[in-house]
Short mmCIF file of C-alpha atoms and ligand atoms in Angstrom, two decimals:
data_model
loop_
_atom_site.label_atom_id
_atom_site.label_comp_id
_atom_site.label_asym_id
_atom_site.label_seq_id
_atom_site.Cartn_x
_atom_site.Cartn_y
_atom_site.Cartn_z
CA MET A 1 -44.94 -112.80 -112.72
CA SER A 2 -45.19 -116.44 -113.70
CA ILE A 3 -46.29 -117.99 -116.98
CA ALA A 4 -48.71 -120.94 -116.93
CA PRO A 5 -47.19 -124.29 -117.99
CA GLU A 6 -49.73 -124.75 -120.81
CA ILE A 7 -48.74 -121.39 -122.33
CA ILE A 8 -45.05 -122.34 -122.09
CA ALA A 9 -45.87 -125.64 -123.86
CA ARG A 10 -47.70 -123.83 -126.70
CA LEU A 11 -44.86 -121.35 -127.17
CA LYS A 12 -42.27 -124.16 -127.28
CA SER A 13 -44.31 -125.98 -129.87
CA ALA A 14 -44.62 -122.79 -132.00
CA ALA A 15 -40.84 -122.27 -131.89
CA GLY A 16 -40.04 -125.81 -133.06
CA VAL A 17 -37.74 -128.48 -131.56
CA ASN A 18 -34.51 -126.48 -131.80
CA GLY A 19 -36.20 -123.18 -131.16
CA PHE A 20 -36.34 -122.88 -127.38
CA SER A 21 -34.43 -123.39 -124.16
CA GLU A 22 -35.44 -123.65 -120.50
CA ASP A 23 -31.87 -124.37 -119.43
CA PRO A 24 -30.85 -121.66 -116.91
CA GLY A 25 -27.23 -122.01 -118.06
CA GLU A 26 -28.17 -121.24 -121.66
CA ILE A 27 -30.57 -118.45 -120.72
CA ALA A 28 -28.17 -116.73 -118.26
CA PRO A 29 -26.01 -114.79 -120.81
CA HIS A 30 -29.20 -113.24 -122.22
CA LEU A 31 -30.27 -111.83 -118.87
CA GLU A 32 -27.43 -109.45 -118.13
CA GLU A 33 -26.17 -106.62 -120.31
CA TRP A 34 -22.62 -105.70 -121.23
CA ARG A 35 -21.87 -103.39 -118.27
CA SER A 36 -23.72 -105.57 -115.71
CA LYS A 37 -25.88 -102.55 -114.98
CA TYR A 38 -29.12 -104.42 -115.64
CA ARG A 39 -30.04 -108.02 -114.83
CA GLY A 40 -33.38 -109.78 -115.42
CA PHE A 41 -34.92 -113.24 -115.34
CA SER A 42 -36.95 -115.39 -117.71
CA PRO A 43 -38.24 -118.96 -117.62
CA LEU A 44 -38.13 -119.41 -121.40
CA LEU A 45 -35.82 -118.43 -124.24
CA LEU A 46 -37.41 -118.72 -127.69
CA LYS A 47 -35.16 -118.88 -130.77
CA PRO A 48 -37.44 -119.06 -133.84
CA ALA A 49 -35.81 -119.55 -137.25
CA SER A 50 -38.58 -118.24 -139.51
CA VAL A 51 -41.05 -115.38 -139.77
CA GLU A 52 -43.88 -117.94 -139.55
CA GLN A 53 -42.58 -119.11 -136.17
CA VAL A 54 -42.27 -115.52 -134.89
CA SER A 55 -45.82 -114.90 -136.08
CA ALA A 56 -47.17 -117.99 -134.29
CA ILE A 57 -45.32 -117.05 -131.08
CA LEU A 58 -46.69 -113.48 -131.01
CA ALA A 59 -50.23 -114.68 -131.78
CA ILE A 60 -50.07 -116.93 -128.69
CA CYS A 61 -48.57 -114.16 -126.53
CA ASN A 62 -51.26 -111.73 -127.65
CA GLU A 63 -54.11 -114.18 -127.06
CA THR A 64 -52.83 -115.16 -123.61
CA ARG A 65 -51.57 -111.65 -122.64
CA THR A 66 -48.06 -113.05 -122.17
CA PRO A 67 -45.38 -110.32 -122.24
CA ILE A 68 -42.35 -110.91 -124.49
CA VAL A 69 -39.00 -109.14 -124.85
CA PRO A 70 -37.22 -109.19 -128.25
CA GLN A 71 -33.45 -109.50 -128.14
CA GLY A 72 -30.71 -109.28 -130.78
CA GLY A 73 -27.04 -109.27 -129.77
CA ASN A 74 -27.71 -108.00 -126.22
CA THR A 75 -25.31 -105.06 -126.67
CA GLY A 76 -27.92 -102.36 -126.00
CA LEU A 77 -26.84 -99.84 -123.36
CA VAL A 78 -30.22 -98.75 -121.93
CA GLY A 79 -31.66 -102.07 -120.71
CA GLY A 80 -34.27 -102.40 -123.50
CA GLN A 81 -33.40 -106.04 -124.26
CA ILE A 82 -33.59 -107.30 -120.64
CA PRO A 83 -36.68 -109.17 -119.30
CA PHE A 84 -36.99 -107.56 -115.87
CA HIS A 85 -40.21 -109.26 -114.77
CA GLY A 86 -39.89 -112.85 -115.96
CA GLU A 87 -41.16 -112.15 -119.49
CA VAL A 88 -40.56 -114.65 -122.29
CA LEU A 89 -37.33 -113.82 -124.12
CA LEU A 90 -37.44 -113.79 -127.93
CA SER A 91 -33.97 -114.11 -129.42
CA LEU A 92 -33.73 -113.45 -133.17
CA SER A 93 -30.31 -115.14 -133.32
CA HIS A 94 -31.55 -118.08 -135.45
CA MET A 95 -32.93 -115.72 -138.07
CA ASN A 96 -29.47 -115.12 -139.46
CA ARG A 97 -29.64 -115.53 -143.25
CA ILE A 98 -28.65 -112.98 -145.85
CA ARG A 99 -31.62 -113.47 -148.18
CA HIS A 100 -30.41 -111.46 -151.16
CA VAL A 101 -27.60 -109.16 -152.31
CA ASP A 102 -28.04 -106.94 -155.37
CA ALA A 103 -24.69 -105.30 -156.12
CA ASP A 104 -25.93 -103.31 -159.15
CA GLY A 105 -29.16 -102.29 -157.41
CA MET A 106 -27.07 -101.39 -154.31
CA SER A 107 -29.24 -103.25 -151.82
CA LEU A 108 -29.15 -106.24 -149.51
CA ILE A 109 -31.84 -108.12 -147.61
CA ALA A 110 -30.80 -109.55 -144.23
CA GLU A 111 -32.77 -111.31 -141.53
CA ALA A 112 -32.96 -109.51 -138.20
CA GLY A 113 -30.50 -111.77 -136.39
CA VAL A 114 -27.59 -111.28 -138.80
CA ILE A 115 -24.59 -109.86 -136.92
CA LEU A 116 -23.71 -106.37 -138.19
CA ALA A 117 -20.14 -107.44 -139.13
CA ASP A 118 -21.63 -110.22 -141.29
CA VAL A 119 -23.83 -107.71 -143.12
CA GLN A 120 -20.74 -105.57 -143.76
CA ARG A 121 -18.86 -108.68 -145.01
CA ALA A 122 -21.69 -109.75 -147.33
CA ALA A 123 -21.71 -106.28 -148.89
CA ASP A 124 -17.91 -106.24 -149.15
CA ASP A 125 -17.88 -109.66 -150.87
CA THR A 126 -19.87 -108.16 -153.74
CA GLY A 127 -17.72 -105.02 -153.96
CA ARG A 128 -20.10 -102.81 -152.00
CA LEU A 129 -20.08 -100.99 -148.67
CA PHE A 130 -22.62 -101.19 -145.86
CA PRO A 131 -21.44 -98.20 -143.83
CA LEU A 132 -23.07 -98.73 -140.42
CA SER A 133 -20.14 -99.23 -138.05
CA LEU A 134 -19.85 -99.28 -134.25
CA ALA A 135 -17.59 -100.84 -131.65
CA ALA A 136 -20.14 -103.61 -130.91
CA GLU A 137 -20.40 -104.66 -134.59
CA GLY A 138 -19.01 -108.16 -133.90
CA SER A 139 -22.00 -108.92 -131.61
CA CYS A 140 -24.92 -106.58 -132.34
CA THR A 141 -27.54 -107.57 -134.93
CA ILE A 142 -29.14 -105.64 -137.74
CA GLY A 143 -32.55 -106.08 -136.06
CA GLY A 144 -31.18 -104.51 -132.87
CA ASN A 145 -29.44 -101.75 -134.86
CA LEU A 146 -32.69 -100.77 -136.55
CA SER A 147 -34.74 -101.13 -133.37
CA THR A 148 -32.39 -98.68 -131.62
CA ASN A 149 -31.75 -96.54 -134.73
CA ALA A 150 -28.04 -97.05 -134.07
CA GLY A 151 -25.55 -94.35 -135.03
CA GLY A 152 -21.85 -95.16 -134.83
CA VAL A 153 -18.83 -93.61 -136.49
CA ASN A 154 -20.03 -93.03 -140.06
CA VAL A 155 -23.23 -91.05 -139.43
CA LEU A 156 -21.49 -87.88 -140.62
CA ARG A 157 -21.38 -89.22 -144.19
CA TYR A 158 -24.07 -91.94 -144.39
CA GLY A 159 -26.66 -91.18 -141.69
CA ASN A 160 -28.12 -93.31 -138.87
CA ALA A 161 -29.47 -96.87 -139.23
CA ARG A 162 -32.83 -95.36 -140.21
CA ASP A 163 -31.28 -93.68 -143.25
CA LEU A 164 -29.73 -96.96 -144.44
CA MET A 165 -33.02 -98.91 -144.36
CA LEU A 166 -35.09 -99.28 -147.52
CA GLY A 167 -37.69 -101.80 -146.36
CA LEU A 168 -38.76 -103.98 -143.42
CA GLU A 169 -40.54 -107.20 -142.56
CA VAL A 170 -42.26 -106.85 -139.19
CA VAL A 171 -44.44 -109.13 -137.12
CA LEU A 172 -47.16 -107.20 -135.33
CA ALA A 173 -48.22 -107.87 -131.74
CA ASP A 174 -51.16 -110.05 -132.86
CA GLY A 175 -48.98 -112.16 -135.15
CA ARG A 176 -49.86 -110.54 -138.48
CA VAL A 177 -46.89 -110.06 -140.79
CA LEU A 178 -46.39 -106.57 -142.19
CA ASP A 179 -44.46 -107.10 -145.42
CA LEU A 180 -42.77 -103.76 -146.17
CA LEU A 181 -39.65 -105.43 -147.54
CA ARG A 182 -39.29 -103.24 -150.64
CA VAL A 183 -36.03 -101.94 -152.07
CA LEU A 184 -37.55 -98.75 -153.45
CA ARG A 185 -35.74 -95.42 -153.26
CA LYS A 186 -39.03 -93.62 -153.81
CA ASP A 187 -42.43 -94.61 -152.43
CA ASN A 188 -44.91 -91.93 -151.44
CA THR A 189 -47.97 -94.08 -150.96
CA GLY A 190 -49.21 -92.67 -147.69
CA TYR A 191 -47.79 -93.08 -144.19
CA ASP A 192 -44.26 -94.48 -144.15
CA LEU A 193 -45.12 -97.33 -141.77
CA LYS A 194 -41.70 -98.96 -141.74
CA GLN A 195 -40.19 -95.89 -140.04
CA LEU A 196 -42.45 -96.45 -137.01
CA PHE A 197 -40.45 -99.54 -136.03
CA ILE A 198 -37.04 -97.86 -136.29
CA GLY A 199 -35.95 -96.76 -132.83
CA ALA A 200 -39.09 -98.33 -131.27
CA GLU A 201 -36.89 -100.77 -129.26
CA GLY A 202 -39.24 -103.72 -129.76
CA THR A 203 -42.29 -101.99 -128.29
CA LEU A 204 -44.35 -101.75 -131.51
CA GLY A 205 -43.48 -104.94 -133.44
CA VAL A 206 -40.72 -107.48 -134.04
CA ILE A 207 -38.44 -106.84 -137.01
CA THR A 208 -37.68 -110.12 -138.80
CA ALA A 209 -35.85 -108.83 -141.90
CA ALA A 210 -34.66 -105.60 -143.48
CA ALA A 211 -33.72 -104.31 -146.92
CA LEU A 212 -30.60 -102.17 -146.59
CA GLU A 213 -28.91 -99.63 -148.82
CA LEU A 214 -25.38 -100.30 -150.10
CA PHE A 215 -22.79 -97.84 -151.36
CA PRO A 216 -19.70 -97.86 -153.59
CA LYS A 217 -16.75 -99.41 -151.77
CA PRO A 218 -13.98 -96.91 -150.94
CA ALA A 219 -10.98 -97.09 -153.24
CA GLU A 220 -8.97 -94.73 -151.05
CA ARG A 221 -9.12 -94.42 -147.29
CA VAL A 222 -7.10 -91.95 -145.21
CA THR A 223 -7.08 -92.25 -141.42
CA ALA A 224 -5.39 -89.58 -139.30
CA PHE A 225 -4.95 -88.97 -135.59
CA ALA A 226 -4.42 -85.27 -134.86
CA ALA A 227 -3.59 -83.17 -131.81
CA VAL A 228 -5.90 -80.17 -131.41
CA ASP A 229 -6.15 -77.52 -128.70
CA ASP A 230 -9.82 -77.97 -127.85
CA PRO A 231 -13.24 -79.03 -129.25
CA LYS A 232 -13.66 -75.63 -130.96
CA ALA A 233 -10.41 -76.18 -132.85
CA ALA A 234 -11.61 -79.70 -133.72
CA LEU A 235 -14.82 -78.33 -135.27
CA GLY A 236 -12.80 -75.77 -137.24
CA LEU A 237 -10.59 -78.60 -138.52
CA LEU A 238 -13.63 -80.64 -139.55
CA SER A 239 -15.04 -77.73 -141.50
CA ARG A 240 -11.75 -77.20 -143.37
CA LEU A 241 -11.42 -80.92 -144.10
CA GLN A 242 -14.97 -81.06 -145.51
CA ASP A 243 -14.24 -78.05 -147.73
CA ALA A 244 -10.93 -79.48 -148.93
CA THR A 245 -12.30 -82.97 -149.70
CA GLY A 246 -15.70 -81.93 -151.01
CA GLY A 247 -17.51 -83.61 -148.11
CA LEU A 248 -15.59 -86.91 -148.10
CA ILE A 249 -15.05 -87.07 -144.34
CA SER A 250 -16.78 -90.25 -143.17
CA ALA A 251 -15.75 -90.20 -139.51
CA PHE A 252 -14.59 -87.44 -137.16
CA GLU A 253 -14.23 -88.37 -133.49
CA ILE A 254 -12.75 -86.46 -130.56
CA MET A 255 -11.27 -87.58 -127.26
CA PRO A 256 -9.51 -85.74 -124.41
CA ARG A 257 -6.02 -86.56 -123.15
CA ILE A 258 -7.39 -88.29 -120.03
CA GLY A 259 -9.31 -90.71 -122.29
CA LEU A 260 -6.17 -91.59 -124.24
CA GLU A 261 -4.31 -92.10 -120.95
CA PHE A 262 -7.00 -94.55 -119.74
CA VAL A 263 -6.65 -96.52 -122.99
CA LEU A 264 -2.84 -96.60 -122.85
CA LEU A 265 -3.02 -97.79 -119.24
CA HIS A 266 -5.71 -100.47 -119.56
CA ILE A 267 -5.78 -101.74 -123.14
CA PRO A 268 -2.91 -104.03 -124.17
CA GLN A 269 -0.90 -103.29 -127.30
CA THR A 270 -1.77 -99.62 -127.50
CA SER A 271 0.69 -96.74 -127.73
CA ASP A 272 0.57 -92.96 -128.06
CA PRO A 273 0.91 -92.27 -131.79
CA LEU A 274 2.16 -88.70 -131.29
CA ARG A 275 5.43 -87.34 -129.85
CA ALA A 276 4.03 -84.92 -127.25
CA PRO A 277 0.84 -85.00 -125.16
CA SER A 278 -2.06 -82.82 -126.32
CA SER A 279 -5.17 -81.73 -124.43
CA TRP A 280 -7.51 -83.07 -127.18
CA TYR A 281 -7.32 -85.39 -130.19
CA ALA A 282 -9.34 -85.85 -133.36
CA LEU A 283 -9.55 -89.16 -135.20
CA VAL A 284 -10.35 -88.43 -138.82
CA GLU A 285 -11.27 -90.75 -141.67
CA ALA A 286 -11.82 -89.71 -145.28
CA THR A 287 -12.85 -92.12 -148.01
CA SER A 288 -13.41 -91.86 -151.74
CA ALA A 289 -14.79 -94.37 -154.22
CA ALA A 290 -12.38 -93.13 -156.92
CA HIS A 291 -8.59 -92.69 -156.84
CA PHE A 292 -7.49 -89.05 -156.77
CA ASP A 293 -4.78 -88.87 -154.10
CA LEU A 294 -7.08 -88.15 -151.19
CA GLN A 295 -4.12 -88.47 -148.82
CA SER A 296 -2.37 -85.36 -150.21
CA ILE A 297 -5.60 -83.37 -149.88
CA VAL A 298 -6.05 -84.44 -146.25
CA GLU A 299 -2.36 -83.75 -145.48
CA ARG A 300 -2.63 -80.22 -146.86
CA ALA A 301 -5.83 -79.56 -144.88
CA LEU A 302 -4.17 -80.79 -141.67
CA GLU A 303 -1.10 -78.57 -142.15
CA GLY A 304 -1.38 -75.40 -140.10
CA ASN A 305 -4.65 -76.52 -138.53
CA VAL A 306 -3.35 -79.08 -136.03
CA ASN A 307 -0.47 -79.17 -133.57
CA ASP A 308 0.73 -82.57 -134.74
CA ALA A 309 -0.77 -85.49 -136.66
CA VAL A 310 -0.05 -88.98 -137.90
CA ILE A 311 -1.61 -90.61 -140.98
CA ALA A 312 -1.92 -94.41 -141.01
CA SER A 313 0.33 -95.92 -143.66
CA SER A 314 -1.00 -99.49 -143.40
CA GLU A 315 -4.18 -101.32 -142.44
CA THR A 316 -2.52 -102.38 -139.17
CA GLN A 317 -1.72 -98.77 -138.29
CA ARG A 318 -5.26 -97.79 -139.16
CA GLU A 319 -6.63 -100.49 -136.85
CA ASN A 320 -4.28 -99.32 -134.09
CA LEU A 321 -5.54 -95.74 -134.37
CA TRP A 322 -9.15 -96.88 -134.31
CA ARG A 323 -8.44 -99.12 -131.28
CA LEU A 324 -7.55 -95.97 -129.29
CA ARG A 325 -11.07 -94.67 -129.88
CA GLU A 326 -13.07 -97.91 -129.90
CA SER A 327 -11.63 -99.21 -126.61
CA LEU A 328 -12.38 -96.05 -124.65
CA SER A 329 -15.54 -97.49 -123.04
CA GLU A 330 -13.67 -100.65 -122.07
CA ALA A 331 -10.81 -98.57 -120.60
CA GLN A 332 -13.26 -96.44 -118.59
CA LYS A 333 -14.82 -99.60 -117.21
CA LYS A 334 -11.38 -100.80 -116.05
CA GLU A 335 -10.67 -97.38 -114.55
CA GLY A 336 -13.51 -97.93 -112.07
CA GLY A 337 -16.71 -97.18 -113.94
CA SER A 338 -18.41 -94.03 -115.09
CA ILE A 339 -21.71 -92.17 -115.16
CA LYS A 340 -22.59 -92.10 -118.85
CA HIS A 341 -24.57 -89.74 -121.04
CA ASP A 342 -25.29 -90.19 -124.73
CA ILE A 343 -26.35 -86.69 -125.69
CA SER A 344 -26.50 -84.48 -128.74
CA VAL A 345 -26.63 -80.71 -129.16
CA PRO A 346 -26.42 -78.56 -132.30
CA VAL A 347 -22.93 -79.18 -133.72
CA ALA A 348 -21.73 -75.57 -133.38
CA ARG A 349 -22.71 -75.52 -129.68
CA VAL A 350 -20.71 -78.62 -128.63
CA PRO A 351 -17.71 -76.64 -127.26
CA GLU A 352 -19.92 -74.33 -125.16
CA PHE A 353 -21.99 -77.32 -123.96
CA LEU A 354 -18.84 -79.18 -122.88
CA GLU A 355 -17.60 -76.20 -120.86
CA THR A 356 -20.98 -75.62 -119.18
CA ALA A 357 -21.69 -79.28 -118.36
CA THR A 358 -18.15 -79.94 -117.11
CA ARG A 359 -18.34 -76.92 -114.80
CA ALA A 360 -21.73 -78.02 -113.44
CA VAL A 361 -20.61 -81.59 -112.74
CA LEU A 362 -17.39 -80.51 -111.03
CA ALA A 363 -19.34 -78.06 -108.87
CA ARG A 364 -21.24 -81.13 -107.54
CA ILE A 365 -18.34 -83.66 -107.41
CA PRO A 366 -15.08 -81.66 -107.52
CA ASP A 367 -12.73 -84.64 -108.02
CA ALA A 368 -14.84 -86.49 -110.62
CA ARG A 369 -13.06 -87.04 -113.93
CA PRO A 370 -15.06 -86.01 -117.04
CA VAL A 371 -14.03 -87.97 -120.14
CA PRO A 372 -16.27 -86.60 -122.92
CA PHE A 373 -15.64 -88.21 -126.30
CA GLY A 374 -17.30 -89.27 -129.50
CA HIS A 375 -18.99 -88.17 -132.66
CA ILE A 376 -18.50 -84.38 -132.53
CA GLY A 377 -19.33 -84.06 -136.24
CA ASP A 378 -22.88 -85.24 -135.40
CA GLY A 379 -23.07 -83.09 -132.25
CA ASN A 380 -23.17 -86.41 -130.34
CA ILE A 381 -20.92 -86.62 -127.29
CA HIS A 382 -20.64 -89.49 -124.84
CA PHE A 383 -20.41 -87.21 -121.83
CA ASN A 384 -19.01 -89.80 -119.44
CA ILE A 385 -17.72 -88.99 -115.97
CA SER A 386 -15.27 -91.40 -114.40
CA VAL A 387 -15.17 -92.11 -110.68
CA PRO A 388 -12.62 -89.94 -108.78
CA GLU A 389 -9.15 -91.49 -108.63
CA GLY A 390 -9.15 -94.06 -105.79
CA GLY A 391 -12.85 -93.29 -105.20
CA ASP A 392 -15.60 -95.68 -104.14
CA THR A 393 -17.28 -96.82 -107.38
CA PRO A 394 -20.66 -97.98 -105.95
CA LEU A 395 -20.99 -94.72 -103.97
CA PHE A 396 -20.12 -92.72 -107.08
CA LEU A 397 -22.51 -94.66 -109.35
CA ALA A 398 -25.30 -94.19 -106.78
CA ARG A 399 -25.24 -90.53 -107.82
CA TRP A 400 -26.05 -91.42 -111.48
CA ASP A 401 -29.58 -89.90 -111.48
CA GLU A 402 -28.56 -86.75 -109.61
CA ILE A 403 -25.71 -86.05 -112.06
CA SER A 404 -27.80 -87.03 -115.10
CA HIS A 405 -30.52 -84.55 -114.21
CA ILE A 406 -27.93 -81.78 -114.11
CA VAL A 407 -26.39 -82.79 -117.44
CA HIS A 408 -29.73 -83.42 -119.16
CA ASP A 409 -31.13 -80.07 -118.01
CA ILE A 410 -28.15 -78.37 -119.66
CA VAL A 411 -28.64 -80.48 -122.81
CA HIS A 412 -32.26 -79.34 -122.90
CA GLU A 413 -31.26 -75.67 -122.49
CA PHE A 414 -28.93 -76.12 -125.47
CA GLY A 415 -31.80 -77.49 -127.60
CA GLY A 416 -30.32 -80.99 -127.54
CA SER A 417 -31.42 -84.61 -127.03
CA ILE A 418 -30.83 -86.78 -123.95
CA SER A 419 -30.44 -89.88 -126.13
CA ALA A 420 -28.54 -89.35 -129.36
CA GLU A 421 -28.02 -92.96 -130.44
CA HIS A 422 -28.54 -95.51 -127.64
CA GLY A 423 -32.31 -95.19 -127.19
CA ILE A 424 -34.51 -95.00 -124.11
CA GLY A 425 -35.00 -98.58 -122.81
CA VAL A 426 -35.60 -98.46 -119.08
CA MET A 427 -32.75 -96.10 -118.36
CA LYS A 428 -34.34 -92.92 -119.71
CA ARG A 429 -38.05 -93.78 -119.91
CA ASN A 430 -39.05 -91.52 -117.06
CA GLU A 431 -36.37 -88.96 -117.92
CA ILE A 432 -37.99 -88.25 -121.33
CA ALA A 433 -41.15 -87.12 -119.56
CA ARG A 434 -39.11 -84.19 -118.18
CA TYR A 435 -38.20 -82.94 -121.64
CA LYS A 436 -40.84 -84.06 -124.15
CA SER A 437 -44.14 -82.18 -124.40
CA ALA A 438 -47.39 -83.75 -123.18
CA ALA A 439 -48.57 -83.85 -126.81
CA GLU A 440 -45.45 -85.77 -127.87
CA ILE A 441 -45.77 -88.34 -125.07
CA GLU A 442 -49.51 -88.80 -125.71
CA THR A 443 -48.90 -89.37 -129.44
CA MET A 444 -46.34 -92.04 -128.54
CA ARG A 445 -48.84 -93.68 -126.16
CA ALA A 446 -51.56 -93.59 -128.84
CA LEU A 447 -49.25 -95.42 -131.28
CA LYS A 448 -48.45 -98.03 -128.65
CA ARG A 449 -52.15 -98.59 -127.86
CA THR A 450 -52.95 -98.97 -131.55
CA LEU A 451 -50.17 -101.39 -132.43
CA ASP A 452 -49.97 -103.32 -129.16
CA PRO A 453 -53.34 -102.94 -127.38
CA ASN A 454 -52.58 -105.75 -124.89
CA ASN A 455 -49.15 -104.31 -124.03
CA ILE A 456 -47.30 -107.59 -124.62
CA LEU A 457 -44.33 -106.19 -126.57
CA ASN A 458 -41.45 -105.18 -124.32
CA PRO A 459 -43.70 -103.67 -121.63
CA GLY A 460 -42.14 -101.10 -119.31
CA LYS A 461 -39.70 -99.86 -121.95
CA VAL A 462 -39.45 -96.51 -123.79
CA LEU A 463 -42.75 -94.99 -122.53
CA PRO A 464 -42.77 -93.20 -119.17
CA ASP A 465 -44.92 -94.47 -116.28
C1 FAD B 1 -18.85 -101.45 -126.78
C2 FAD B 1 -20.15 -100.90 -127.30
C3 FAD B 1 -20.12 -99.84 -128.20
C4 FAD B 1 -21.31 -99.32 -128.72
N1 FAD B 1 -21.24 -98.29 -129.61
C5 FAD B 1 -22.38 -97.79 -130.14
C6 FAD B 1 -22.34 -96.71 -131.10
O1 FAD B 1 -21.28 -96.20 -131.46
N2 FAD B 1 -23.51 -96.28 -131.59
C7 FAD B 1 -24.72 -96.81 -131.22
O2 FAD B 1 -25.76 -96.38 -131.72
N3 FAD B 1 -24.78 -97.80 -130.29
C8 FAD B 1 -23.66 -98.30 -129.75
N4 FAD B 1 -23.72 -99.31 -128.82
C9 FAD B 1 -25.05 -99.80 -128.36
C10 FAD B 1 -25.56 -101.06 -129.09
O3 FAD B 1 -24.53 -101.76 -129.72
C11 FAD B 1 -26.61 -100.69 -130.12
O4 FAD B 1 -27.73 -100.16 -129.44
C12 FAD B 1 -27.08 -101.84 -131.00
O5 FAD B 1 -27.82 -101.29 -132.07
C13 FAD B 1 -27.92 -102.89 -130.29
O6 FAD B 1 -28.05 -104.05 -131.13
P1 FAD B 1 -28.33 -105.49 -130.49
O7 FAD B 1 -28.53 -106.46 -131.60
O8 FAD B 1 -27.26 -105.85 -129.53
O9 FAD B 1 -29.72 -105.24 -129.76
P2 FAD B 1 -30.18 -105.65 -128.28
O10 FAD B 1 -29.27 -105.05 -127.28
O11 FAD B 1 -30.39 -107.12 -128.19
O12 FAD B 1 -31.59 -104.92 -128.23
C14 FAD B 1 -31.68 -103.52 -128.24
C15 FAD B 1 -33.17 -103.10 -128.30
O13 FAD B 1 -33.74 -103.50 -129.54
C16 FAD B 1 -34.82 -104.43 -129.34
N5 FAD B 1 -34.69 -105.42 -130.41
C17 FAD B 1 -33.60 -106.18 -130.72
N6 FAD B 1 -33.85 -106.91 -131.83
C18 FAD B 1 -35.11 -106.61 -132.21
C19 FAD B 1 -35.92 -107.03 -133.29
N7 FAD B 1 -35.50 -107.89 -134.21
N8 FAD B 1 -37.18 -106.52 -133.39
C20 FAD B 1 -37.64 -105.63 -132.49
N9 FAD B 1 -36.90 -105.20 -131.45
C21 FAD B 1 -35.66 -105.68 -131.32
C22 FAD B 1 -34.64 -104.97 -127.93
O14 FAD B 1 -35.87 -105.35 -127.37
C23 FAD B 1 -34.02 -103.76 -127.23
O15 FAD B 1 -35.04 -102.87 -126.84
C24 FAD B 1 -22.55 -99.85 -128.29
C25 FAD B 1 -22.58 -100.92 -127.39
C26 FAD B 1 -21.40 -101.44 -126.89
C27 FAD B 1 -21.46 -102.59 -125.94
#
């Protein structure tokens, strides 16, 4: 598609002198996502700095039926932020102010383009915690986190992005501003409209600011890396740790030996923290806002329940343990690429799911290398399958859909979800039609028609054909 020069001129004028770019060199990094799986094109990058500018831009797009793709930090993993058909690109990166922090009221208001790590820092500076945490936190934005309902490593204790949001400011497709930016803990005045935009991936409105919930900052933090026999043993350990600490486990991640080996091979300055290899590992973090020797409690709970374990004794050691987990995706990339699944099943069924799905994948590609890892405490596993050793990566990746159907069918049989935290984007938009009921899909379409009747907001994303 092409956009008429007079529309481009109006959009540039609405975005202000420093609020746009037509320079291909400046636009290029916004067109390709992190894994180079998706690439798009766009003649115009808009970078508004105020809600009024976003409003003016959307009003023009709606009037002229010009499609527009919102973008935050461009770390999304399902292609939702990519303009595939020459749409206008709307970057929220200039809307990057923290508008307000209320330490006593435990809330913070940030514009959509604030980088997640900066939100965490602003909370920390006032003695509070904003617990959303994921490996992309140095690049992803709070607007993107809410639009994808991001999860990350602390969901176990604090919930998903949705649970951390108190209020929203949203610009609707026709340019009207929906001011839902309240910091209320209780508000039962009819439909909870702000929740519609969480996880909508920019298809129902553009988030320009959010009120977020803060928490007491941890006074004690214990981080352990433990060797366990298998995922079932890991779940047993989690249960005992939650009992022993009174529910103070904030993160509980698992990874198999092959994943650790990839990291040790490909990521500089990493080392195996334990003496002997183990088939599986659990990375555990417990935090408490008061001092009561949490470390002794965790140590006692680990004793007898793990084969070996190390507890970080400094911040550097803690960072080193977390690097083993956080760099797993990067290590898999360097190992030749992988077919990825971001699935969830009921927590207690994770071990059985892993056995069934691994067997099914290996029946199809016997020398493929499954590397399932992630947030087992949430029932959310990144069921990634690395290319066979020495194998042809493009040939292997060409089998993505075939393998995904097999895995997703098993997920469905287990009562699970084919997208636990990354969203739908383009990657899974047709796949959801296989698993959601006709009534569910039609209700989604009805919402889209109501809020974006001209289909200008991120068309071709989330909803199936
Ligand atoms: C190394 C790595 C690790 C990751 N780990 C995790 C993880 O643990 N958990 C997890 O949940 N995700 C994870 N992700 C995925 C990604 O970081 C999240 O989806 C993140 O929330 C995206 O934020 P973003 O600002 O980069 O959004 P983008 O990628 O720019 O956009 C994502 C979607 O949101 C829409 N959007 C963006 N901003 C707005 C806005 N202001 N208004 C309306 N729509 C908007 C876009 O159109 C797109 O559909 C990871 C990604 C990487 C690269």
